Amino acid sequence: LHKQQPPLKIAGYAHWKGQVLTAEELNVLYEGIKLNNVNHYDYILTGYTRDTSFLETVVDIVQELKRLNPKLVYVCDPVMGDQGSMYVPENILPVYKDKVVAVADILTPNQFEAELLTGRTISTEKDALDVMELLHQMGPDTVVLTSTDLTSPHGDQFLVALGSQKMVRTDGSKSTQKIRIEMPKVDAVFVGTGDLFTAMLLAWSHHHPNDLKAACEKTVSVLHHVIKRTITYANEMAGPGKRPNPAQLELRMVQSKKDIEDPDIVVEATIL
Ligand code: ATP
Ligand code: MG
Ligand code: NA
Ligand code: MG
């Protein structure tokens, strides 16, 4: 959370309440965790952050936790904006660029965030693959562009996501798995789908650490089931011919428990 009233796009709601955790308060919480010797983690996930010193503290903590567990996987969703505009202060970008991405193992920018981090524009799939390569060079072995404006080979009714994973084969040589995932677009704006994507990618990467295709197929299948259940319910609530409002479009997470735990695979990724 953050100090100023955020743009509607990110909060997703007309009203916003609550407090902002400062870098100092985060440090105090972490001190408490350390005192109890419960600072051994396998995964860390971070998302929407507006404050540079808070984000720098996150990096310090991630580095310390990685020293305690060298296998720790840090999943970073570098939430900064969408569709060409930033919804965090601009001074957060250099912190992601120079400090955060370097310690991330899995990075889940959308197209705009990937462009910000690399200073490149993405107009073609080739551009996107180049940008993911640049992001690998900055740190993370796994990069997923969670949504792009690229045209799907299956037509403009599909949303394209792209992924790239660096791996070391058993013989020590290196390889990269690159994939394209297409999913049917739904004509509505959802809140929390970016967070759900990153959370599911963490969970399914745990089960498929060296198979980004499998992890992404399960991730996007979960998104599909949750979105489908949500839009079906929202349309029902809104009534015939009416567009659902944001309250009706709240993600049907609890109702989707079974799909989240064990999704039917409805999306097949293409190996590039
Ligand atoms: P972040 O918000 O973390 O920066 P993002 O902008 O990619 O990332 P979303 O735009 O919410 O986040 O997209 C994440 C995923 O949610 C997409 O990969 C897609 O699976 C799903 N999704 C979101 N909106 C729609 C939609 N209108 N129709 C179909 N799928 C959608
Ligand atoms: Mg988006
Ligand atoms: Na994302
Ligand atoms: Mg988002």
PDB file of C-alpha atoms and ligand atoms in Angstrom:
ATOM      1  CA  LEU A   1       0.000   0.000   0.000  1.00  0.00           C
ATOM      2  CA  HIS A   2       1.090   3.573  -0.418  1.00  0.00           C
ATOM      3  CA  LYS A   3       0.650   7.156   0.693  1.00  0.00           C
ATOM      4  CA  GLN A   4      -1.151   8.892  -2.112  1.00  0.00           C
ATOM      5  CA  GLN A   5      -4.546   7.940  -3.483  1.00  0.00           C
ATOM      6  CA  PRO A   6      -3.492   5.602  -6.294  1.00  0.00           C
ATOM      7  CA  PRO A   7      -4.855   5.819  -9.800  1.00  0.00           C
ATOM      8  CA  LEU A   8      -8.069   3.797 -10.162  1.00  0.00           C
ATOM      9  CA  LYS A   9      -6.311   1.463 -12.608  1.00  0.00           C
ATOM     10  CA  ILE A  10      -4.130  -0.124  -9.954  1.00  0.00           C
ATOM     11  CA  ALA A  11      -6.376  -0.022  -6.930  1.00  0.00           C
ATOM     12  CA  GLY A  12      -9.285  -1.089  -9.077  1.00  0.00           C
ATOM     13  CA  TYR A  13     -11.680   0.539  -6.636  1.00  0.00           C
ATOM     14  CA  ALA A  14     -13.174   4.010  -6.284  1.00  0.00           C
ATOM     15  CA  HIS A  15     -12.216   4.157  -2.596  1.00  0.00           C
ATOM     16  CA  TRP A  16      -8.996   3.256  -0.899  1.00  0.00           C
ATOM     17  CA  LYS A  17      -8.153   2.995   2.806  1.00  0.00           C
ATOM     18  CA  GLY A  18      -5.349   1.606   4.916  1.00  0.00           C
ATOM     19  CA  GLN A  19      -1.792   2.356   5.996  1.00  0.00           C
ATOM     20  CA  VAL A  20       1.568   2.332   4.315  1.00  0.00           C
ATOM     21  CA  LEU A  21       4.335   0.164   5.714  1.00  0.00           C
ATOM     22  CA  THR A  22       7.616   2.089   5.763  1.00  0.00           C
ATOM     23  CA  ALA A  23      11.077   0.641   5.134  1.00  0.00           C
ATOM     24  CA  GLU A  24      11.819   1.084   8.849  1.00  0.00           C
ATOM     25  CA  GLU A  25       8.664  -0.828   9.836  1.00  0.00           C
ATOM     26  CA  LEU A  26       9.558  -3.619   7.427  1.00  0.00           C
ATOM     27  CA  ASN A  27      12.983  -3.846   9.043  1.00  0.00           C
ATOM     28  CA  VAL A  28      11.447  -4.051  12.513  1.00  0.00           C
ATOM     29  CA  LEU A  29       9.180  -6.916  11.386  1.00  0.00           C
ATOM     30  CA  TYR A  30      12.150  -8.698   9.864  1.00  0.00           C
ATOM     31  CA  GLU A  31      14.154  -8.237  13.090  1.00  0.00           C
ATOM     32  CA  GLY A  32      11.334  -9.980  14.973  1.00  0.00           C
ATOM     33  CA  ILE A  33      11.359 -12.866  12.501  1.00  0.00           C
ATOM     34  CA  LYS A  34      15.137 -13.210  12.933  1.00  0.00           C
ATOM     35  CA  LEU A  35      14.967 -13.125  16.744  1.00  0.00           C
ATOM     36  CA  ASN A  36      12.614 -16.104  16.586  1.00  0.00           C
ATOM     37  CA  ASN A  37      14.915 -17.890  14.137  1.00  0.00           C
ATOM     38  CA  VAL A  38      12.114 -18.321  11.618  1.00  0.00           C
ATOM     39  CA  ASN A  39      13.961 -16.567   8.785  1.00  0.00           C
ATOM     40  CA  HIS A  40      14.452 -19.653   6.618  1.00  0.00           C
ATOM     41  CA  TYR A  41      12.451 -19.383   3.433  1.00  0.00           C
ATOM     42  CA  ASP A  42      12.289 -21.298   0.142  1.00  0.00           C
ATOM     43  CA  TYR A  43      10.436 -18.585  -1.786  1.00  0.00           C
ATOM     44  CA  ILE A  44       9.885 -14.840  -1.663  1.00  0.00           C
ATOM     45  CA  LEU A  45       7.359 -13.035  -3.835  1.00  0.00           C
ATOM     46  CA  THR A  46       7.076  -9.268  -4.177  1.00  0.00           C
ATOM     47  CA  GLY A  47       4.670  -7.088  -6.115  1.00  0.00           C
ATOM     48  CA  TYR A  48       3.268  -3.566  -6.076  1.00  0.00           C
ATOM     49  CA  THR A  49       5.711  -1.254  -4.291  1.00  0.00           C
ATOM     50  CA  ARG A  50       5.790   2.546  -4.568  1.00  0.00           C
ATOM     51  CA  ASP A  51       8.540   3.533  -2.169  1.00  0.00           C
ATOM     52  CA  THR A  52      12.224   3.363  -3.159  1.00  0.00           C
ATOM     53  CA  SER A  53      13.627   2.872   0.349  1.00  0.00           C
ATOM     54  CA  PHE A  54      11.053   0.126   1.052  1.00  0.00           C
ATOM     55  CA  LEU A  55      12.131  -1.658  -2.144  1.00  0.00           C
ATOM     56  CA  GLU A  56      15.812  -1.270  -1.262  1.00  0.00           C
ATOM     57  CA  THR A  57      15.092  -2.858   2.115  1.00  0.00           C
ATOM     58  CA  VAL A  58      13.375  -5.749   0.332  1.00  0.00           C
ATOM     59  CA  VAL A  59      16.581  -6.298  -1.673  1.00  0.00           C
ATOM     60  CA  ASP A  60      18.698  -6.298   1.511  1.00  0.00           C
ATOM     61  CA  ILE A  61      16.377  -8.861   3.112  1.00  0.00           C
ATOM     62  CA  VAL A  62      16.310 -11.062   0.000  1.00  0.00           C
ATOM     63  CA  GLN A  63      20.118 -11.051  -0.099  1.00  0.00           C
ATOM     64  CA  GLU A  64      20.343 -12.009   3.569  1.00  0.00           C
ATOM     65  CA  LEU A  65      17.734 -14.770   3.182  1.00  0.00           C
ATOM     66  CA  LYS A  66      19.612 -16.091   0.140  1.00  0.00           C
ATOM     67  CA  ARG A  67      22.781 -16.319   2.202  1.00  0.00           C
ATOM     68  CA  LEU A  68      20.855 -18.423   4.734  1.00  0.00           C
ATOM     69  CA  ASN A  69      19.296 -20.556   1.974  1.00  0.00           C
ATOM     70  CA  PRO A  70      21.210 -20.419  -1.318  1.00  0.00           C
ATOM     71  CA  LYS A  71      18.338 -22.320  -2.987  1.00  0.00           C
ATOM     72  CA  LEU A  72      15.815 -19.602  -2.148  1.00  0.00           C
ATOM     73  CA  VAL A  73      13.835 -18.531  -5.212  1.00  0.00           C
ATOM     74  CA  TYR A  74      12.906 -14.860  -5.396  1.00  0.00           C
ATOM     75  CA  VAL A  75       9.889 -14.231  -7.606  1.00  0.00           C
ATOM     76  CA  CYS A  76       9.627 -10.565  -8.556  1.00  0.00           C
ATOM     77  CA  ASP A  77       6.617  -8.953 -10.200  1.00  0.00           C
ATOM     78  CA  PRO A  78       8.057  -5.531 -11.102  1.00  0.00           C
ATOM     79  CA  VAL A  79       4.703  -3.763 -10.995  1.00  0.00           C
ATOM     80  CA  MET A  80       5.173  -0.272 -12.423  1.00  0.00           C
ATOM     81  CA  GLY A  81       2.504   0.344 -15.020  1.00  0.00           C
ATOM     82  CA  ASP A  82       0.552  -0.883 -17.994  1.00  0.00           C
ATOM     83  CA  GLN A  83      -0.422   0.166 -21.517  1.00  0.00           C
ATOM     84  CA  GLY A  84       2.224   2.885 -21.744  1.00  0.00           C
ATOM     85  CA  SER A  85       1.727   4.657 -18.432  1.00  0.00           C
ATOM     86  CA  MET A  86       3.360   4.319 -15.033  1.00  0.00           C
ATOM     87  CA  TYR A  87       1.315   4.107 -11.837  1.00  0.00           C
ATOM     88  CA  VAL A  88       4.262   4.251  -9.453  1.00  0.00           C
ATOM     89  CA  PRO A  89       6.663   7.196  -8.934  1.00  0.00           C
ATOM     90  CA  GLU A  90       9.274   7.248 -11.698  1.00  0.00           C
ATOM     91  CA  ASN A  91      12.167   6.975  -9.229  1.00  0.00           C
ATOM     92  CA  ILE A  92      11.232   3.349  -8.507  1.00  0.00           C
ATOM     93  CA  LEU A  93      12.401   2.302 -12.008  1.00  0.00           C
ATOM     94  CA  PRO A  94      16.162   2.694 -11.356  1.00  0.00           C
ATOM     95  CA  VAL A  95      15.810   0.651  -8.150  1.00  0.00           C
ATOM     96  CA  TYR A  96      14.244  -2.260 -10.067  1.00  0.00           C
ATOM     97  CA  LYS A  97      16.744  -1.846 -12.902  1.00  0.00           C
ATOM     98  CA  ASP A  98      19.927  -1.565 -10.829  1.00  0.00           C
ATOM     99  CA  LYS A  99      19.148  -3.589  -7.705  1.00  0.00           C
ATOM    100  CA  VAL A 100      16.000  -5.713  -7.693  1.00  0.00           C
ATOM    101  CA  VAL A 101      16.176  -7.511 -11.061  1.00  0.00           C
ATOM    102  CA  ALA A 102      19.750  -8.596 -10.258  1.00  0.00           C
ATOM    103  CA  VAL A 103      18.577 -10.691  -7.283  1.00  0.00           C
ATOM    104  CA  ALA A 104      15.362 -11.988  -8.907  1.00  0.00           C
ATOM    105  CA  ASP A 105      15.149 -15.609 -10.087  1.00  0.00           C
ATOM    106  CA  ILE A 106      11.731 -15.374 -11.721  1.00  0.00           C
ATOM    107  CA  LEU A 107      10.575 -12.060 -13.214  1.00  0.00           C
ATOM    108  CA  THR A 108       7.012 -11.410 -14.410  1.00  0.00           C
ATOM    109  CA  PRO A 109       6.782  -8.002 -16.106  1.00  0.00           C
ATOM    110  CA  ASN A 110       4.023  -7.133 -18.520  1.00  0.00           C
ATOM    111  CA  GLN A 111       5.152  -5.750 -21.886  1.00  0.00           C
ATOM    112  CA  PHE A 112       5.340  -2.132 -20.689  1.00  0.00           C
ATOM    113  CA  GLU A 113       7.348  -3.045 -17.572  1.00  0.00           C
ATOM    114  CA  ALA A 114       9.789  -5.109 -19.673  1.00  0.00           C
ATOM    115  CA  GLU A 115      10.206  -2.091 -21.985  1.00  0.00           C
ATOM    116  CA  LEU A 116      10.879   0.199 -19.014  1.00  0.00           C
ATOM    117  CA  LEU A 117      13.467  -2.166 -17.537  1.00  0.00           C
ATOM    118  CA  THR A 118      15.405  -2.565 -20.797  1.00  0.00           C
ATOM    119  CA  GLY A 119      14.786   0.773 -22.522  1.00  0.00           C
ATOM    120  CA  ARG A 120      13.627  -1.141 -25.616  1.00  0.00           C
ATOM    121  CA  THR A 121      10.320  -0.995 -27.464  1.00  0.00           C
ATOM    122  CA  ILE A 122       8.506  -4.232 -28.245  1.00  0.00           C
ATOM    123  CA  SER A 123       6.652  -4.266 -31.571  1.00  0.00           C
ATOM    124  CA  THR A 124       7.292  -7.827 -32.710  1.00  0.00           C
ATOM    125  CA  GLU A 125       7.782 -11.235 -31.147  1.00  0.00           C
ATOM    126  CA  LYS A 126      11.475 -10.987 -32.074  1.00  0.00           C
ATOM    127  CA  ASP A 127      11.699  -7.705 -30.084  1.00  0.00           C
ATOM    128  CA  ALA A 128      10.097  -9.453 -27.122  1.00  0.00           C
ATOM    129  CA  LEU A 129      12.524 -12.377 -27.285  1.00  0.00           C
ATOM    130  CA  ASP A 130      15.451  -9.906 -27.435  1.00  0.00           C
ATOM    131  CA  VAL A 131      14.071  -8.025 -24.431  1.00  0.00           C
ATOM    132  CA  MET A 132      13.708 -11.269 -22.448  1.00  0.00           C
ATOM    133  CA  GLU A 133      17.336 -12.077 -23.324  1.00  0.00           C
ATOM    134  CA  LEU A 134      18.407  -8.658 -21.993  1.00  0.00           C
ATOM    135  CA  LEU A 135      16.427  -9.318 -18.817  1.00  0.00           C
ATOM    136  CA  HIS A 136      18.204 -12.687 -18.402  1.00  0.00           C
ATOM    137  CA  GLN A 137      21.515 -10.838 -18.679  1.00  0.00           C
ATOM    138  CA  MET A 138      20.362  -8.586 -15.821  1.00  0.00           C
ATOM    139  CA  GLY A 139      19.795 -11.587 -13.505  1.00  0.00           C
ATOM    140  CA  PRO A 140      16.723 -13.826 -13.621  1.00  0.00           C
ATOM    141  CA  ASP A 141      16.900 -17.265 -15.286  1.00  0.00           C
ATOM    142  CA  THR A 142      13.138 -17.242 -15.781  1.00  0.00           C
ATOM    143  CA  VAL A 143      11.317 -14.340 -17.434  1.00  0.00           C
ATOM    144  CA  VAL A 144       7.639 -14.282 -18.361  1.00  0.00           C
ATOM    145  CA  LEU A 145       5.998 -11.374 -20.184  1.00  0.00           C
ATOM    146  CA  THR A 146       2.619 -11.926 -18.558  1.00  0.00           C
ATOM    147  CA  SER A 147       0.683  -9.948 -21.170  1.00  0.00           C
ATOM    148  CA  THR A 148       1.614  -8.206 -24.412  1.00  0.00           C
ATOM    149  CA  ASP A 149      -0.009  -6.268 -27.258  1.00  0.00           C
ATOM    150  CA  LEU A 150       1.453  -8.682 -29.795  1.00  0.00           C
ATOM    151  CA  THR A 151      -0.892 -10.173 -32.366  1.00  0.00           C
ATOM    152  CA  SER A 152      -1.603 -13.829 -31.799  1.00  0.00           C
ATOM    153  CA  PRO A 153      -1.187 -16.212 -34.752  1.00  0.00           C
ATOM    154  CA  HIS A 154      -4.722 -17.330 -33.827  1.00  0.00           C
ATOM    155  CA  GLY A 155      -6.215 -13.856 -34.299  1.00  0.00           C
ATOM    156  CA  ASP A 156      -6.908 -10.755 -32.251  1.00  0.00           C
ATOM    157  CA  GLN A 157      -9.290 -12.570 -29.920  1.00  0.00           C
ATOM    158  CA  PHE A 158      -6.252 -13.985 -28.165  1.00  0.00           C
ATOM    159  CA  LEU A 159      -3.902 -12.454 -25.620  1.00  0.00           C
ATOM    160  CA  VAL A 160      -0.216 -13.353 -25.985  1.00  0.00           C
ATOM    161  CA  ALA A 161       2.213 -14.052 -23.148  1.00  0.00           C
ATOM    162  CA  LEU A 162       5.828 -15.119 -23.710  1.00  0.00           C
ATOM    163  CA  GLY A 163       8.295 -16.954 -21.511  1.00  0.00           C
ATOM    164  CA  SER A 164      11.994 -17.749 -21.497  1.00  0.00           C
ATOM    165  CA  GLN A 165      13.936 -20.012 -19.156  1.00  0.00           C
ATOM    166  CA  LYS A 166      17.700 -20.589 -18.984  1.00  0.00           C
ATOM    167  CA  MET A 167      18.690 -24.068 -17.907  1.00  0.00           C
ATOM    168  CA  VAL A 168      21.854 -26.032 -17.324  1.00  0.00           C
ATOM    169  CA  ARG A 169      21.647 -29.518 -18.837  1.00  0.00           C
ATOM    170  CA  THR A 170      22.930 -32.538 -16.899  1.00  0.00           C
ATOM    171  CA  ASP A 171      26.108 -32.465 -19.049  1.00  0.00           C
ATOM    172  CA  GLY A 172      26.747 -28.861 -17.942  1.00  0.00           C
ATOM    173  CA  SER A 173      25.840 -27.185 -21.245  1.00  0.00           C
ATOM    174  CA  LYS A 174      23.280 -24.372 -21.272  1.00  0.00           C
ATOM    175  CA  SER A 175      19.938 -24.190 -23.049  1.00  0.00           C
ATOM    176  CA  THR A 176      17.013 -21.792 -23.230  1.00  0.00           C
ATOM    177  CA  GLN A 177      13.350 -22.772 -23.438  1.00  0.00           C
ATOM    178  CA  LYS A 178      11.233 -20.086 -25.111  1.00  0.00           C
ATOM    179  CA  ILE A 179       7.476 -20.323 -25.276  1.00  0.00           C
ATOM    180  CA  ARG A 180       4.395 -18.467 -26.463  1.00  0.00           C
ATOM    181  CA  ILE A 181       1.078 -18.828 -24.670  1.00  0.00           C
ATOM    182  CA  GLU A 182      -2.204 -17.602 -26.099  1.00  0.00           C
ATOM    183  CA  MET A 183      -5.418 -17.236 -24.182  1.00  0.00           C
ATOM    184  CA  PRO A 184      -8.876 -16.075 -25.234  1.00  0.00           C
ATOM    185  CA  LYS A 185      -9.494 -12.404 -24.356  1.00  0.00           C
ATOM    186  CA  VAL A 186     -12.486 -11.626 -22.182  1.00  0.00           C
ATOM    187  CA  ASP A 187     -14.073  -8.203 -22.686  1.00  0.00           C
ATOM    188  CA  ALA A 188     -13.781  -6.921 -19.109  1.00  0.00           C
ATOM    189  CA  VAL A 189     -11.171  -5.413 -16.778  1.00  0.00           C
ATOM    190  CA  PHE A 190     -10.162  -7.586 -13.843  1.00  0.00           C
ATOM    191  CA  VAL A 191      -8.326  -6.641 -10.673  1.00  0.00           C
ATOM    192  CA  GLY A 192      -5.745  -9.007  -9.254  1.00  0.00           C
ATOM    193  CA  THR A 193      -5.099 -11.132 -12.335  1.00  0.00           C
ATOM    194  CA  GLY A 194      -1.461 -10.007 -12.512  1.00  0.00           C
ATOM    195  CA  ASP A 195      -0.990 -11.006  -8.866  1.00  0.00           C
ATOM    196  CA  LEU A 196      -2.717 -14.340  -9.464  1.00  0.00           C
ATOM    197  CA  PHE A 197      -0.489 -15.009 -12.480  1.00  0.00           C
ATOM    198  CA  THR A 198       2.719 -14.463 -10.508  1.00  0.00           C
ATOM    199  CA  ALA A 199       1.503 -16.458  -7.501  1.00  0.00           C
ATOM    200  CA  MET A 200       0.485 -19.392  -9.709  1.00  0.00           C
ATOM    201  CA  LEU A 201       3.774 -19.264 -11.609  1.00  0.00           C
ATOM    202  CA  LEU A 202       5.605 -19.551  -8.284  1.00  0.00           C
ATOM    203  CA  ALA A 203       3.487 -22.534  -7.248  1.00  0.00           C
ATOM    204  CA  TRP A 204       3.702 -24.382 -10.573  1.00  0.00           C
ATOM    205  CA  SER A 205       7.417 -23.610 -10.989  1.00  0.00           C
ATOM    206  CA  HIS A 206       7.891 -25.372  -7.664  1.00  0.00           C
ATOM    207  CA  HIS A 207       6.374 -28.522  -9.205  1.00  0.00           C
ATOM    208  CA  HIS A 208       8.059 -27.993 -12.619  1.00  0.00           C
ATOM    209  CA  PRO A 209      11.301 -26.130 -11.849  1.00  0.00           C
ATOM    210  CA  ASN A 210      12.908 -26.992 -15.194  1.00  0.00           C
ATOM    211  CA  ASP A 211       9.846 -26.976 -17.412  1.00  0.00           C
ATOM    212  CA  LEU A 212       8.542 -23.466 -17.971  1.00  0.00           C
ATOM    213  CA  LYS A 213       6.088 -24.754 -20.607  1.00  0.00           C
ATOM    214  CA  ALA A 214       4.346 -27.006 -18.065  1.00  0.00           C
ATOM    215  CA  ALA A 215       4.426 -24.333 -15.330  1.00  0.00           C
ATOM    216  CA  CYS A 216       2.944 -21.708 -17.671  1.00  0.00           C
ATOM    217  CA  GLU A 217       0.268 -24.019 -19.071  1.00  0.00           C
ATOM    218  CA  LYS A 218      -0.976 -24.711 -15.543  1.00  0.00           C
ATOM    219  CA  THR A 219      -0.675 -21.048 -14.549  1.00  0.00           C
ATOM    220  CA  VAL A 220      -2.635 -19.761 -17.522  1.00  0.00           C
ATOM    221  CA  SER A 221      -5.183 -22.562 -17.212  1.00  0.00           C
ATOM    222  CA  VAL A 222      -5.860 -21.446 -13.623  1.00  0.00           C
ATOM    223  CA  LEU A 223      -6.273 -17.857 -14.856  1.00  0.00           C
ATOM    224  CA  HIS A 224      -8.688 -19.097 -17.527  1.00  0.00           C
ATOM    225  CA  HIS A 225     -10.857 -21.025 -15.051  1.00  0.00           C
ATOM    226  CA  VAL A 226     -10.942 -18.176 -12.509  1.00  0.00           C
ATOM    227  CA  ILE A 227     -11.736 -15.554 -15.159  1.00  0.00           C
ATOM    228  CA  LYS A 228     -14.408 -17.708 -16.762  1.00  0.00           C
ATOM    229  CA  ARG A 229     -16.145 -18.357 -13.434  1.00  0.00           C
ATOM    230  CA  THR A 230     -15.855 -14.653 -12.586  1.00  0.00           C
ATOM    231  CA  ILE A 231     -17.288 -13.317 -15.853  1.00  0.00           C
ATOM    232  CA  THR A 232     -20.115 -15.879 -15.864  1.00  0.00           C
ATOM    233  CA  TYR A 233     -21.143 -14.840 -12.349  1.00  0.00           C
ATOM    234  CA  ALA A 234     -20.682 -11.122 -13.086  1.00  0.00           C
ATOM    235  CA  ASN A 235     -22.852 -11.265 -16.214  1.00  0.00           C
ATOM    236  CA  GLU A 236     -25.543 -13.122 -14.285  1.00  0.00           C
ATOM    237  CA  MET A 237     -25.492 -10.503 -11.522  1.00  0.00           C
ATOM    238  CA  ALA A 238     -25.532  -7.591 -13.983  1.00  0.00           C
ATOM    239  CA  GLY A 239     -28.534  -8.943 -15.884  1.00  0.00           C
ATOM    240  CA  PRO A 240     -29.192  -9.159 -19.623  1.00  0.00           C
ATOM    241  CA  GLY A 241     -27.532  -6.490 -21.786  1.00  0.00           C
ATOM    242  CA  LYS A 242     -25.778  -4.797 -18.861  1.00  0.00           C
ATOM    243  CA  ARG A 243     -22.032  -4.548 -18.254  1.00  0.00           C
ATOM    244  CA  PRO A 244     -20.923  -5.873 -14.864  1.00  0.00           C
ATOM    245  CA  ASN A 245     -19.537  -3.317 -12.404  1.00  0.00           C
ATOM    246  CA  PRO A 246     -16.166  -3.724 -10.614  1.00  0.00           C
ATOM    247  CA  ALA A 247     -17.780  -5.188  -7.480  1.00  0.00           C
ATOM    248  CA  GLN A 248     -19.435  -7.896  -9.575  1.00  0.00           C
ATOM    249  CA  LEU A 249     -16.087  -8.595 -11.261  1.00  0.00           C
ATOM    250  CA  GLU A 250     -14.265  -9.485  -8.028  1.00  0.00           C
ATOM    251  CA  LEU A 251     -12.244 -12.614  -8.859  1.00  0.00           C
ATOM    252  CA  ARG A 252     -14.101 -15.788  -7.760  1.00  0.00           C
ATOM    253  CA  MET A 253     -11.046 -17.130  -5.960  1.00  0.00           C
ATOM    254  CA  VAL A 254     -12.588 -19.199  -3.181  1.00  0.00           C
ATOM    255  CA  GLN A 255     -15.120 -20.688  -5.587  1.00  0.00           C
ATOM    256  CA  SER A 256     -12.183 -21.699  -7.824  1.00  0.00           C
ATOM    257  CA  LYS A 257     -10.251 -23.614  -5.131  1.00  0.00           C
ATOM    258  CA  LYS A 258     -10.347 -26.935  -7.004  1.00  0.00           C
ATOM    259  CA  ASP A 259      -9.257 -25.354 -10.299  1.00  0.00           C
ATOM    260  CA  ILE A 260      -6.393 -23.574  -8.525  1.00  0.00           C
ATOM    261  CA  GLU A 261      -5.182 -26.791  -6.911  1.00  0.00           C
ATOM    262  CA  ASP A 262      -5.501 -29.005  -9.974  1.00  0.00           C
ATOM    263  CA  PRO A 263      -6.455 -27.154 -13.163  1.00  0.00           C
ATOM    264  CA  ASP A 264      -7.677 -28.926 -16.275  1.00  0.00           C
ATOM    265  CA  ILE A 265      -5.138 -27.869 -18.883  1.00  0.00           C
ATOM    266  CA  VAL A 266      -7.021 -25.768 -21.415  1.00  0.00           C
ATOM    267  CA  VAL A 267      -4.068 -23.859 -22.890  1.00  0.00           C
ATOM    268  CA  GLU A 268      -1.175 -25.375 -24.790  1.00  0.00           C
ATOM    269  CA  ALA A 269       2.022 -23.337 -25.021  1.00  0.00           C
ATOM    270  CA  THR A 270       4.039 -23.264 -28.240  1.00  0.00           C
ATOM    271  CA  ILE A 271       7.769 -23.894 -28.068  1.00  0.00           C
ATOM    272  CA  LEU A 272       9.610 -21.190 -30.032  1.00  0.00           C
TER     273      LEU A 272
HETATM  274  P1  ATP B   1       1.162  -6.831 -13.688  1.00  0.00           P
HETATM  275  O1  ATP B   1      -0.199  -6.341 -13.386  1.00  0.00           O
HETATM  276  O2  ATP B   1       1.692  -7.766 -12.672  1.00  0.00           O
HETATM  277  O3  ATP B   1       2.095  -5.762 -14.060  1.00  0.00           O
HETATM  278  P2  ATP B   1      -0.043  -7.763 -16.159  1.00  0.00           P
HETATM  279  O4  ATP B   1      -0.335  -6.370 -16.588  1.00  0.00           O
HETATM  280  O5  ATP B   1       0.428  -8.721 -17.204  1.00  0.00           O
HETATM  281  O6  ATP B   1       1.028  -7.810 -14.995  1.00  0.00           O
HETATM  282  P3  ATP B   1      -2.784  -8.574 -16.194  1.00  0.00           P
HETATM  283  O7  ATP B   1      -2.977  -7.556 -17.254  1.00  0.00           O
HETATM  284  O8  ATP B   1      -3.766  -8.671 -15.096  1.00  0.00           O
HETATM  285  O9  ATP B   1      -1.355  -8.393 -15.497  1.00  0.00           O
HETATM  286  O10 ATP B   1      -2.674  -9.986 -16.934  1.00  0.00           O
HETATM  287  C1  ATP B   1      -2.278 -11.166 -16.240  1.00  0.00           C
HETATM  288  C2  ATP B   1      -2.990 -12.376 -16.798  1.00  0.00           C
HETATM  289  O11 ATP B   1      -4.381 -12.281 -16.516  1.00  0.00           O
HETATM  290  C3  ATP B   1      -2.893 -12.542 -18.306  1.00  0.00           C
HETATM  291  O12 ATP B   1      -1.772 -13.335 -18.656  1.00  0.00           O
HETATM  292  C4  ATP B   1      -4.192 -13.281 -18.612  1.00  0.00           C
HETATM  293  O13 ATP B   1      -4.005 -14.672 -18.385  1.00  0.00           O
HETATM  294  C5  ATP B   1      -5.151 -12.806 -17.553  1.00  0.00           C
HETATM  295  N1  ATP B   1      -6.077 -11.753 -18.004  1.00  0.00           N
HETATM  296  C6  ATP B   1      -6.161 -10.507 -17.497  1.00  0.00           C
HETATM  297  N2  ATP B   1      -7.148  -9.806 -18.095  1.00  0.00           N
HETATM  298  C7  ATP B   1      -7.699 -10.635 -19.006  1.00  0.00           C
HETATM  299  C8  ATP B   1      -8.773 -10.516 -19.957  1.00  0.00           C
HETATM  300  N3  ATP B   1      -9.486  -9.384 -20.088  1.00  0.00           N
HETATM  301  N4  ATP B   1      -9.060 -11.578 -20.725  1.00  0.00           N
HETATM  302  C9  ATP B   1      -8.361 -12.720 -20.605  1.00  0.00           C
HETATM  303  N5  ATP B   1      -7.347 -12.903 -19.739  1.00  0.00           N
HETATM  304  C10 ATP B   1      -7.014 -11.887 -18.945  1.00  0.00           C
HETATM  305 MG    MG B   2      -2.116  -5.696 -17.482  1.00  0.00          MG
HETATM  306 NA    NA B   3       3.033  -9.192 -14.563  1.00  0.00          NA
HETATM  307 MG    MG B   4      -1.524  -5.772 -12.543  1.00  0.00          MG
END
